[in-house]
PDB file of C-alpha atoms in Angstrom:
ATOM      1  CA  MET A   1      26.801  75.633  18.408  1.00  0.00           C
ATOM      2  CA  THR A   2      24.375  72.338  19.518  1.00  0.00           C
ATOM      3  CA  GLN A   3      25.221  68.936  18.465  1.00  0.00           C
ATOM      4  CA  PRO A   4      22.433  67.175  16.859  1.00  0.00           C
ATOM      5  CA  VAL A   5      20.932  64.412  18.893  1.00  0.00           C
ATOM      6  CA  LEU A   6      21.339  60.962  17.787  1.00  0.00           C
ATOM      7  CA  ARG A   7      17.745  58.563  18.278  1.00  0.00           C
ATOM      8  CA  PRO A   8      18.498  55.114  18.203  1.00  0.00           C
ATOM      9  CA  ARG A   9      16.639  53.476  15.331  1.00  0.00           C
ATOM     10  CA  PRO A  10      13.597  50.967  16.588  1.00  0.00           C
ATOM     11  CA  LEU A  11      14.743  47.472  16.195  1.00  0.00           C
ATOM     12  CA  ARG A  12      13.313  45.486  13.696  1.00  0.00           C
ATOM     13  CA  ALA A  13      11.235  42.742  14.338  1.00  0.00           C
ATOM     14  CA  ILE A  14      13.126  39.634  13.083  1.00  0.00           C
ATOM     15  CA  PRO A  15      10.779  37.202  11.096  1.00  0.00           C
ATOM     16  CA  THR A  16      10.200  33.729  12.444  1.00  0.00           C
ATOM     17  CA  VAL A  17      10.882  30.654  10.032  1.00  0.00           C
ATOM     18  CA  GLN A  18       8.028  28.473  10.377  1.00  0.00           C
ATOM     19  CA  ARG A  19       9.854  24.728  10.254  1.00  0.00           C
ATOM     20  CA  ALA A  20       7.695  21.593   9.546  1.00  0.00           C
ATOM     21  CA  ARG A  21       7.688  19.088  13.089  1.00  0.00           C
ATOM     22  CA  PHE A  22       8.594  16.506  11.022  1.00  0.00           C
ATOM     23  CA  PRO A  23      10.657  17.687   7.847  1.00  0.00           C
ATOM     24  CA  LEU A  24      11.734  14.596   6.069  1.00  0.00           C
ATOM     25  CA  PHE A  25       7.887  13.243   6.552  1.00  0.00           C
ATOM     26  CA  SER A  26       6.282  15.915   5.091  1.00  0.00           C
ATOM     27  CA  LYS A  27       8.359  16.502   2.158  1.00  0.00           C
ATOM     28  CA  VAL A  28       7.761  12.901   0.831  1.00  0.00           C
ATOM     29  CA  PHE A  29       3.652  13.697   0.747  1.00  0.00           C
ATOM     30  CA  SER A  30       4.219  17.513  -0.631  1.00  0.00           C
ATOM     31  CA  ASP A  31       6.221  15.613  -2.930  1.00  0.00           C
ATOM     32  CA  SER A  32       3.770  12.920  -3.866  1.00  0.00           C
ATOM     33  CA  TRP A  33       0.278  14.034  -3.398  1.00  0.00           C
ATOM     34  CA  ARG A  34      -0.641  14.044  -7.076  1.00  0.00           C
ATOM     35  CA  SER A  35       0.281  10.479  -7.527  1.00  0.00           C
ATOM     36  CA  LEU A  36      -1.593   9.656  -4.367  1.00  0.00           C
ATOM     37  CA  LEU A  37      -4.450  11.807  -5.587  1.00  0.00           C
ATOM     38  CA  ALA A  38      -4.739  10.110  -9.052  1.00  0.00           C
ATOM     39  CA  TRP A  39      -4.189   6.524  -7.201  1.00  0.00           C
ATOM     40  CA  SER A  40      -7.417   7.221  -5.156  1.00  0.00           C
ATOM     41  CA  LEU A  41      -8.963   8.338  -8.548  1.00  0.00           C
ATOM     42  CA  GLY A  42      -8.257   5.314  -9.592  1.00  0.00           C
ATOM     43  CA  LEU A  43      -9.624   3.418  -6.895  1.00  0.00           C
ATOM     44  CA  VAL A  44     -12.870   5.348  -7.339  1.00  0.00           C
ATOM     45  CA  ALA A  45     -13.012   4.185 -10.907  1.00  0.00           C
ATOM     46  CA  ALA A  46     -12.431   0.559 -10.385  1.00  0.00           C
ATOM     47  CA  ALA A  47     -15.062   0.618  -7.061  1.00  0.00           C
ATOM     48  CA  SER A  48     -17.292   2.198  -9.799  1.00  0.00           C
ATOM     49  CA  LEU A  49     -16.950   0.058 -12.617  1.00  0.00           C
ATOM     50  CA  TYR A  50     -17.310  -3.301 -10.515  1.00  0.00           C
ATOM     51  CA  LEU A  51     -19.319  -2.735  -7.246  1.00  0.00           C
ATOM     52  CA  PRO A  52     -22.689  -1.427  -9.129  1.00  0.00           C
ATOM     53  CA  ILE A  53     -23.186  -4.475 -11.490  1.00  0.00           C
ATOM     54  CA  TYR A  54     -23.677  -6.982  -8.612  1.00  0.00           C
ATOM     55  CA  PRO A  55     -26.918  -7.994  -9.094  1.00  0.00           C
ATOM     56  CA  SER A  56     -26.505  -8.693 -12.725  1.00  0.00           C
ATOM     57  CA  MET A  57     -23.354 -10.699 -12.318  1.00  0.00           C
ATOM     58  CA  GLY A  58     -22.188 -11.939  -9.029  1.00  0.00           C
ATOM     59  CA  GLY A  59     -25.552 -12.346  -7.601  1.00  0.00           C
ATOM     60  CA  SER A  60     -27.678 -13.522 -11.192  1.00  0.00           C
ATOM     61  CA  ALA A  61     -28.265 -17.722 -12.071  1.00  0.00           C
ATOM     62  CA  GLN A  62     -26.520 -17.381 -15.446  1.00  0.00           C
ATOM     63  CA  MET A  63     -23.792 -16.085 -14.428  1.00  0.00           C
ATOM     64  CA  GLN A  64     -23.356 -19.037 -12.063  1.00  0.00           C
ATOM     65  CA  ASP A  65     -24.211 -21.167 -14.531  1.00  0.00           C
ATOM     66  CA  LEU A  66     -21.270 -19.859 -16.580  1.00  0.00           C
ATOM     67  CA  ILE A  67     -19.051 -20.460 -14.219  1.00  0.00           C
ATOM     68  CA  ASP A  68     -19.851 -23.550 -13.379  1.00  0.00           C
ATOM     69  CA  THR A  69     -18.693 -24.676 -17.469  1.00  0.00           C
ATOM     70  CA  LEU A  70     -15.103 -23.135 -16.692  1.00  0.00           C
ATOM     71  CA  PRO A  71     -12.520 -25.278 -15.202  1.00  0.00           C
ATOM     72  CA  LYS A  72     -12.569 -25.593 -11.338  1.00  0.00           C
ATOM     73  CA  GLU A  73      -8.577 -24.856 -11.452  1.00  0.00           C
ATOM     74  CA  LEU A  74      -9.140 -21.675 -13.118  1.00  0.00           C
ATOM     75  CA  VAL A  75     -12.346 -20.658 -10.958  1.00  0.00           C
ATOM     76  CA  ARG A  76     -10.372 -21.383  -7.863  1.00  0.00           C
ATOM     77  CA  SER A  77      -7.145 -19.510  -8.976  1.00  0.00           C
ATOM     78  CA  LEU A  78      -9.268 -16.659  -9.613  1.00  0.00           C
ATOM     79  CA  ASN A  79     -11.501 -17.041  -7.181  1.00  0.00           C
ATOM     80  CA  TYR A  80     -14.531 -16.811  -8.709  1.00  0.00           C
ATOM     81  CA  ASP A  81     -15.745 -19.349  -6.553  1.00  0.00           C
ATOM     82  CA  GLN A  82     -16.703 -16.853  -4.355  1.00  0.00           C
ATOM     83  CA  ILE A  83     -18.506 -14.159  -6.308  1.00  0.00           C
ATOM     84  CA  GLY A  84     -21.892 -15.931  -5.639  1.00  0.00           C
ATOM     85  CA  THR A  85     -22.490 -13.492  -2.305  1.00  0.00           C
ATOM     86  CA  GLY A  86     -22.037  -9.831  -1.917  1.00  0.00           C
ATOM     87  CA  PRO A  87     -18.616 -10.159   0.350  1.00  0.00           C
ATOM     88  CA  GLY A  88     -17.213 -13.065  -1.758  1.00  0.00           C
ATOM     89  CA  TYR A  89     -17.592 -10.891  -5.353  1.00  0.00           C
ATOM     90  CA  ALA A  90     -16.229  -7.841  -3.865  1.00  0.00           C
ATOM     91  CA  GLN A  91     -13.705  -9.803  -2.445  1.00  0.00           C
ATOM     92  CA  ALA A  92     -12.739 -11.321  -5.456  1.00  0.00           C
ATOM     93  CA  THR A  93     -12.923  -8.523  -7.813  1.00  0.00           C
ATOM     94  CA  ILE A  94     -11.777  -5.790  -5.786  1.00  0.00           C
ATOM     95  CA  PHE A  95      -9.940  -6.662  -2.865  1.00  0.00           C
ATOM     96  CA  GLY A  96      -7.823  -9.614  -4.231  1.00  0.00           C
ATOM     97  CA  LEU A  97      -7.731  -8.524  -8.028  1.00  0.00           C
ATOM     98  CA  ILE A  98      -7.870  -5.156  -9.362  1.00  0.00           C
ATOM     99  CA  ALA A  99      -7.236  -3.158  -5.956  1.00  0.00           C
ATOM    100  CA  TYR A 100      -4.110  -5.941  -5.477  1.00  0.00           C
ATOM    101  CA  LEU A 101      -3.361  -4.831  -8.625  1.00  0.00           C
ATOM    102  CA  LEU A 102      -3.300  -1.176  -8.446  1.00  0.00           C
ATOM    103  CA  LEU A 103      -2.491  -0.423  -4.984  1.00  0.00           C
ATOM    104  CA  GLY A 104       0.837  -2.970  -5.432  1.00  0.00           C
ATOM    105  CA  ILE A 105       2.140  -0.925  -8.060  1.00  0.00           C
ATOM    106  CA  ALA A 106       1.411   2.207  -6.535  1.00  0.00           C
ATOM    107  CA  VAL A 107       3.438   1.184  -3.449  1.00  0.00           C
ATOM    108  CA  ILE A 108       6.241  -0.560  -4.669  1.00  0.00           C
ATOM    109  CA  SER A 109       6.834   2.127  -7.261  1.00  0.00           C
ATOM    110  CA  TRP A 110       6.620   4.596  -4.078  1.00  0.00           C
ATOM    111  CA  GLY A 111       9.384   1.650  -2.150  1.00  0.00           C
ATOM    112  CA  ALA A 112      11.089   1.509  -4.857  1.00  0.00           C
ATOM    113  CA  ALA A 113      11.650   5.584  -5.241  1.00  0.00           C
ATOM    114  CA  ALA A 114      12.338   6.374  -1.686  1.00  0.00           C
ATOM    115  CA  LEU A 115      15.644   5.234  -0.954  1.00  0.00           C
ATOM    116  CA  GLY A 116      17.076   3.416  -4.056  1.00  0.00           C
ATOM    117  CA  GLY A 117      15.702   6.006  -6.381  1.00  0.00           C
ATOM    118  CA  ASP A 118      17.148   9.037  -4.695  1.00  0.00           C
ATOM    119  CA  GLU A 119      20.655   7.567  -4.445  1.00  0.00           C
ATOM    120  CA  GLU A 120      20.195   6.724  -8.337  1.00  0.00           C
ATOM    121  CA  SER A 121      19.173  10.529  -8.640  1.00  0.00           C
ATOM    122  CA  GLY A 122      21.618  11.822  -6.202  1.00  0.00           C
ATOM    123  CA  GLN A 123      18.459  13.453  -4.012  1.00  0.00           C
ATOM    124  CA  LEU A 124      19.775  11.291  -0.921  1.00  0.00           C
ATOM    125  CA  GLU A 125      23.231  12.691  -0.670  1.00  0.00           C
ATOM    126  CA  LEU A 126      21.609  15.732  -0.834  1.00  0.00           C
ATOM    127  CA  THR A 127      19.432  14.937   1.819  1.00  0.00           C
ATOM    128  CA  LEU A 128      21.948  13.369   4.232  1.00  0.00           C
ATOM    129  CA  ALA A 129      23.718  17.000   3.958  1.00  0.00           C
ATOM    130  CA  HIS A 130      21.463  18.046   6.045  1.00  0.00           C
ATOM    131  CA  ALA A 131      21.461  17.945  10.063  1.00  0.00           C
ATOM    132  CA  VAL A 132      19.591  14.336   9.620  1.00  0.00           C
ATOM    133  CA  THR A 133      20.900  10.796  10.149  1.00  0.00           C
ATOM    134  CA  ARG A 134      20.455   7.835   7.934  1.00  0.00           C
ATOM    135  CA  VAL A 135      18.166   6.341   9.937  1.00  0.00           C
ATOM    136  CA  GLN A 136      16.151   9.059  10.223  1.00  0.00           C
ATOM    137  CA  VAL A 137      15.663   9.357   6.486  1.00  0.00           C
ATOM    138  CA  ALA A 138      14.941   5.705   6.434  1.00  0.00           C
ATOM    139  CA  VAL A 139      11.585   5.437   8.990  1.00  0.00           C
ATOM    140  CA  ALA A 140      10.674   8.978   8.009  1.00  0.00           C
ATOM    141  CA  ARG A 141      10.481   6.882   4.457  1.00  0.00           C
ATOM    142  CA  PHE A 142       9.010   3.700   5.647  1.00  0.00           C
ATOM    143  CA  ALA A 143       6.252   6.083   7.590  1.00  0.00           C
ATOM    144  CA  ALA A 144       5.399   7.699   4.676  1.00  0.00           C
ATOM    145  CA  LEU A 145       4.285   4.736   2.925  1.00  0.00           C
ATOM    146  CA  ALA A 146       2.859   3.109   5.591  1.00  0.00           C
ATOM    147  CA  VAL A 147       0.460   6.185   5.867  1.00  0.00           C
ATOM    148  CA  LYS A 148      -0.167   6.213   2.161  1.00  0.00           C
ATOM    149  CA  VAL A 149      -1.269   2.667   2.307  1.00  0.00           C
ATOM    150  CA  LEU A 150      -3.379   2.862   5.329  1.00  0.00           C
ATOM    151  CA  ALA A 151      -4.794   6.019   3.638  1.00  0.00           C
ATOM    152  CA  LEU A 152      -5.818   4.101   0.325  1.00  0.00           C
ATOM    153  CA  SER A 153      -7.014   0.854   1.536  1.00  0.00           C
ATOM    154  CA  LEU A 154      -9.457   2.972   4.359  1.00  0.00           C
ATOM    155  CA  PHE A 155     -10.387   5.555   0.908  1.00  0.00           C
ATOM    156  CA  LEU A 156     -11.117   1.900  -0.898  1.00  0.00           C
ATOM    157  CA  GLY A 157     -12.892   0.826   2.268  1.00  0.00           C
ATOM    158  CA  ALA A 158     -15.170   3.808   2.346  1.00  0.00           C
ATOM    159  CA  LEU A 159     -15.710   3.025  -1.444  1.00  0.00           C
ATOM    160  CA  VAL A 160     -16.987  -0.560  -1.206  1.00  0.00           C
ATOM    161  CA  LEU A 161     -18.941   0.678   1.991  1.00  0.00           C
ATOM    162  CA  PHE A 162     -20.904   3.660  -0.140  1.00  0.00           C
ATOM    163  CA  TRP A 163     -21.487   1.076  -2.839  1.00  0.00           C
ATOM    164  CA  ASN A 164     -22.624  -1.222  -0.268  1.00  0.00           C
ATOM    165  CA  SER A 165     -26.482  -0.716  -0.162  1.00  0.00           C
ATOM    166  CA  PRO A 166     -26.973  -0.060  -3.737  1.00  0.00           C
ATOM    167  CA  ALA A 167     -24.778  -2.835  -4.566  1.00  0.00           C
ATOM    168  CA  GLN A 168     -27.096  -5.213  -2.586  1.00  0.00           C
ATOM    169  CA  LEU A 169     -23.603  -6.619  -1.371  1.00  0.00           C
ATOM    170  CA  ASP A 170     -24.772  -6.983   2.250  1.00  0.00           C
ATOM    171  CA  ILE A 171     -21.057  -6.733   3.804  1.00  0.00           C
ATOM    172  CA  ASP A 172     -20.732  -5.938   7.317  1.00  0.00           C
ATOM    173  CA  ALA A 173     -19.123  -2.954   8.237  1.00  0.00           C
ATOM    174  CA  VAL A 174     -16.971  -4.401  10.955  1.00  0.00           C
ATOM    175  CA  ASN A 175     -15.610  -7.339   8.409  1.00  0.00           C
ATOM    176  CA  LEU A 176     -15.002  -4.509   5.852  1.00  0.00           C
ATOM    177  CA  LEU A 177     -12.845  -2.723   8.588  1.00  0.00           C
ATOM    178  CA  GLY A 178     -10.983  -5.677   9.469  1.00  0.00           C
ATOM    179  CA  THR A 179     -10.423  -6.600   5.519  1.00  0.00           C
ATOM    180  CA  CYS A 180      -9.131  -3.274   4.891  1.00  0.00           C
ATOM    181  CA  LEU A 181      -6.440  -3.501   7.609  1.00  0.00           C
ATOM    182  CA  LEU A 182      -5.491  -7.402   6.406  1.00  0.00           C
ATOM    183  CA  PHE A 183      -5.300  -5.732   2.948  1.00  0.00           C
ATOM    184  CA  ALA A 184      -3.032  -2.765   3.840  1.00  0.00           C
ATOM    185  CA  GLY A 185      -0.878  -4.943   5.613  1.00  0.00           C
ATOM    186  CA  LEU A 186      -0.330  -7.351   2.465  1.00  0.00           C
ATOM    187  CA  ILE A 187       0.177  -4.200   0.127  1.00  0.00           C
ATOM    188  CA  LEU A 188       2.357  -2.376   2.793  1.00  0.00           C
ATOM    189  CA  LEU A 189       4.713  -6.017   2.711  1.00  0.00           C
ATOM    190  CA  SER A 190       5.733  -5.243  -0.833  1.00  0.00           C
ATOM    191  CA  GLY A 191       6.381  -1.824  -0.673  1.00  0.00           C
ATOM    192  CA  THR A 192       8.115  -2.126   2.279  1.00  0.00           C
ATOM    193  CA  ALA A 193      10.422  -4.866   0.672  1.00  0.00           C
ATOM    194  CA  ALA A 194      10.724  -3.038  -2.255  1.00  0.00           C
ATOM    195  CA  LEU A 195      12.489  -0.133   0.135  1.00  0.00           C
ATOM    196  CA  LEU A 196      14.765  -2.716   1.904  1.00  0.00           C
ATOM    197  CA  CYS A 197      15.869  -3.864  -1.996  1.00  0.00           C
ATOM    198  CA  GLY A 198      16.428  -0.248  -3.409  1.00  0.00           C
ATOM    199  CA  ALA A 199      18.554   0.536  -0.127  1.00  0.00           C
ATOM    200  CA  VAL A 200      20.338  -2.624  -0.685  1.00  0.00           C
ATOM    201  CA  GLY A 201      21.207  -2.061  -4.083  1.00  0.00           C
ATOM    202  CA  GLY A 202      21.035   1.717  -4.388  1.00  0.00           C
ATOM    203  CA  ARG A 203      18.915   1.507  -7.187  1.00  0.00           C
ATOM    204  CA  ARG A 204      15.392   1.441  -8.133  1.00  0.00           C
ATOM    205  CA  VAL A 205      14.962  -1.160 -10.368  1.00  0.00           C
ATOM    206  CA  TRP A 206      16.231  -3.445  -7.492  1.00  0.00           C
ATOM    207  CA  GLY A 207      13.332  -2.127  -5.259  1.00  0.00           C
ATOM    208  CA  VAL A 208      10.842  -2.985  -8.196  1.00  0.00           C
ATOM    209  CA  GLY A 209      12.096  -6.324  -9.019  1.00  0.00           C
ATOM    210  CA  GLY A 210      12.075  -6.574  -5.181  1.00  0.00           C
ATOM    211  CA  GLY A 211       8.793  -5.541  -4.413  1.00  0.00           C
ATOM    212  CA  ALA A 212       7.317  -7.421  -7.754  1.00  0.00           C
ATOM    213  CA  PHE A 213       8.893 -10.853  -5.997  1.00  0.00           C
ATOM    214  CA  VAL A 214       6.978 -10.468  -3.267  1.00  0.00           C
ATOM    215  CA  ALA A 215       3.441  -9.216  -4.849  1.00  0.00           C
ATOM    216  CA  VAL A 216       3.612 -11.649  -7.747  1.00  0.00           C
ATOM    217  CA  LEU A 217       5.071 -14.865  -5.703  1.00  0.00           C
ATOM    218  CA  GLY A 218       2.281 -14.558  -3.267  1.00  0.00           C
ATOM    219  CA  TYR A 219      -0.665 -14.577  -5.832  1.00  0.00           C
ATOM    220  CA  VAL A 220       1.142 -17.306  -7.421  1.00  0.00           C
ATOM    221  CA  LEU A 221       1.204 -19.636  -4.339  1.00  0.00           C
ATOM    222  CA  ASN A 222      -1.956 -19.217  -3.786  1.00  0.00           C
ATOM    223  CA  ALA A 223      -2.981 -19.593  -7.112  1.00  0.00           C
ATOM    224  CA  LEU A 224      -0.896 -22.807  -7.682  1.00  0.00           C
ATOM    225  CA  GLY A 225      -2.198 -24.252  -3.905  1.00  0.00           C
ATOM    226  CA  ASN A 226      -5.994 -24.256  -5.086  1.00  0.00           C
ATOM    227  CA  GLN A 227      -5.052 -26.552  -7.990  1.00  0.00           C
ATOM    228  CA  SER A 228      -5.443 -29.512  -5.950  1.00  0.00           C
ATOM    229  CA  ALA A 229      -5.252 -30.712  -2.512  1.00  0.00           C
ATOM    230  CA  ASP A 230      -1.702 -32.148  -2.791  1.00  0.00           C
ATOM    231  CA  LEU A 231      -0.513 -28.242  -3.354  1.00  0.00           C
ATOM    232  CA  GLU A 232      -2.321 -27.211  -0.558  1.00  0.00           C
ATOM    233  CA  TRP A 233       0.856 -26.782   1.634  1.00  0.00           C
ATOM    234  CA  LEU A 234       2.053 -23.537  -0.630  1.00  0.00           C
ATOM    235  CA  HIS A 235      -0.464 -21.594   0.673  1.00  0.00           C
ATOM    236  CA  ALA A 236       0.511 -21.596   4.130  1.00  0.00           C
ATOM    237  CA  LEU A 237       3.758 -19.914   1.772  1.00  0.00           C
ATOM    238  CA  SER A 238       1.397 -17.152   0.426  1.00  0.00           C
ATOM    239  CA  PRO A 239       0.654 -14.084   2.001  1.00  0.00           C
ATOM    240  CA  TYR A 240      -1.455 -13.724  -0.219  1.00  0.00           C
ATOM    241  CA  ASN A 241      -3.299 -16.699   1.068  1.00  0.00           C
ATOM    242  CA  TRP A 242      -2.948 -15.423   4.828  1.00  0.00           C
ATOM    243  CA  VAL A 243      -4.990 -12.427   3.853  1.00  0.00           C
ATOM    244  CA  PHE A 244      -7.742 -14.079   1.563  1.00  0.00           C
ATOM    245  CA  GLY A 245      -8.119 -17.480   2.501  1.00  0.00           C
ATOM    246  CA  HIS A 246     -10.634 -17.439   4.962  1.00  0.00           C
ATOM    247  CA  ASN A 247     -13.063 -15.072   3.428  1.00  0.00           C
ATOM    248  CA  PRO A 248     -12.427 -12.009   5.825  1.00  0.00           C
ATOM    249  CA  LEU A 249     -15.679 -10.050   4.425  1.00  0.00           C
ATOM    250  CA  SER A 250     -17.398 -13.116   5.087  1.00  0.00           C
ATOM    251  CA  ASN A 251     -16.304 -14.294   8.150  1.00  0.00           C
ATOM    252  CA  GLY A 252     -14.265 -11.361   9.907  1.00  0.00           C
ATOM    253  CA  ALA A 253     -10.403 -10.574   9.985  1.00  0.00           C
ATOM    254  CA  ASP A 254      -8.220 -12.858  11.646  1.00  0.00           C
ATOM    255  CA  TRP A 255      -6.170  -9.987  14.233  1.00  0.00           C
ATOM    256  CA  ALA A 256      -3.464 -12.113  14.208  1.00  0.00           C
ATOM    257  CA  THR A 257      -2.566 -11.925  10.794  1.00  0.00           C
ATOM    258  CA  VAL A 258      -3.008  -8.562  10.579  1.00  0.00           C
ATOM    259  CA  GLY A 259      -0.381  -7.991  13.511  1.00  0.00           C
ATOM    260  CA  LEU A 260       1.932 -10.484  11.843  1.00  0.00           C
ATOM    261  CA  LEU A 261       1.775  -8.781   8.442  1.00  0.00           C
ATOM    262  CA  PHE A 262       2.538  -5.282   9.881  1.00  0.00           C
ATOM    263  CA  ALA A 263       5.303  -6.854  12.067  1.00  0.00           C
ATOM    264  CA  ALA A 264       6.779  -8.001   9.160  1.00  0.00           C
ATOM    265  CA  SER A 265       6.963  -4.893   7.647  1.00  0.00           C
ATOM    266  CA  VAL A 266       8.566  -3.174  10.634  1.00  0.00           C
ATOM    267  CA  VAL A 267      10.999  -6.129  10.670  1.00  0.00           C
ATOM    268  CA  LEU A 268      12.067  -5.181   6.987  1.00  0.00           C
ATOM    269  CA  ALA A 269      11.940  -1.192   7.684  1.00  0.00           C
ATOM    270  CA  VAL A 270      14.044  -1.995  10.645  1.00  0.00           C
ATOM    271  CA  ALA A 271      16.597  -4.065   8.142  1.00  0.00           C
ATOM    272  CA  THR A 272      16.620  -1.030   5.653  1.00  0.00           C
ATOM    273  CA  ALA A 273      17.456   1.452   8.270  1.00  0.00           C
ATOM    274  CA  LEU A 274      20.576  -0.565   9.099  1.00  0.00           C
ATOM    275  CA  VAL A 275      21.114  -1.120   5.324  1.00  0.00           C
ATOM    276  CA  VAL A 276      21.417   2.594   4.570  1.00  0.00           C
ATOM    277  CA  ARG A 277      23.490   3.177   7.704  1.00  0.00           C
ATOM    278  CA  GLN A 278      26.222   0.649   7.145  1.00  0.00           C
ATOM    279  CA  ARG A 279      26.489   1.535   3.016  1.00  0.00           C
ATOM    280  CA  ASP A 280      28.253   4.316   0.950  1.00  0.00           C
ATOM    281  CA  VAL A 281      25.752   6.006  -0.632  1.00  0.00           C
ATOM    282  CA  GLY A 282      26.190   6.511  -4.274  1.00  0.00           C
ATOM    283  CA  VAL A 283      28.657   3.997  -4.594  1.00  0.00           C
TER     284      VAL A 283
END
């Protein structure tokens, strides 16, 4: 009786697992792309509401007569003394007001949730249970925050450029790019403050409070400095005035200020990484 011949089974191909190259960084975007889209639509709405009416608002003699009747301190506080020109109008209404408010809320919310909110919900402990260091988590969260701020600021610049000719704004493209980078540095400073304060307190509310403090204080110091010559020294303490005090849309950006703002955010990010490395998460 012959023995049956056993034939070896063909080996099955082992499925390969595609891993993201920067999983911590990409996870932030996969979780927050909807809010990024929503804030982008908010910028579209704001730009489409304010910029097309410049010829009938900022550029009209009747509007200038109305502004002349208002108290000078109020006009200077709101930066309405600049709206007689296209660059001044875009700076006063978009970059210095509505976009500053919208993106300030967005970036403070993201910064506060990145570490403080995650620790509060227990997500940060789960993340640290994987093969990642605390410093890697802090760096990835800051990098994602910076990329989102840059993307939204440049998107805002593209919207202003889109309305430049139809709204007769007459804005120089190089000045617009420099203003967008200044604006991004200003907004990122508030977001990184929120990131740091959230890491220190381990709660989202700490981050919201810290980021809002930086954003509001900068605006208030600029407004107070505009009230009288005796208070102009407050401008030196206001990041808002560092950005808009020299009318970058009209005169071009101060590139040293651009570097200073981003360097300040990097310093705060380094402090955040040190805090996260040292503190007891979840306590």
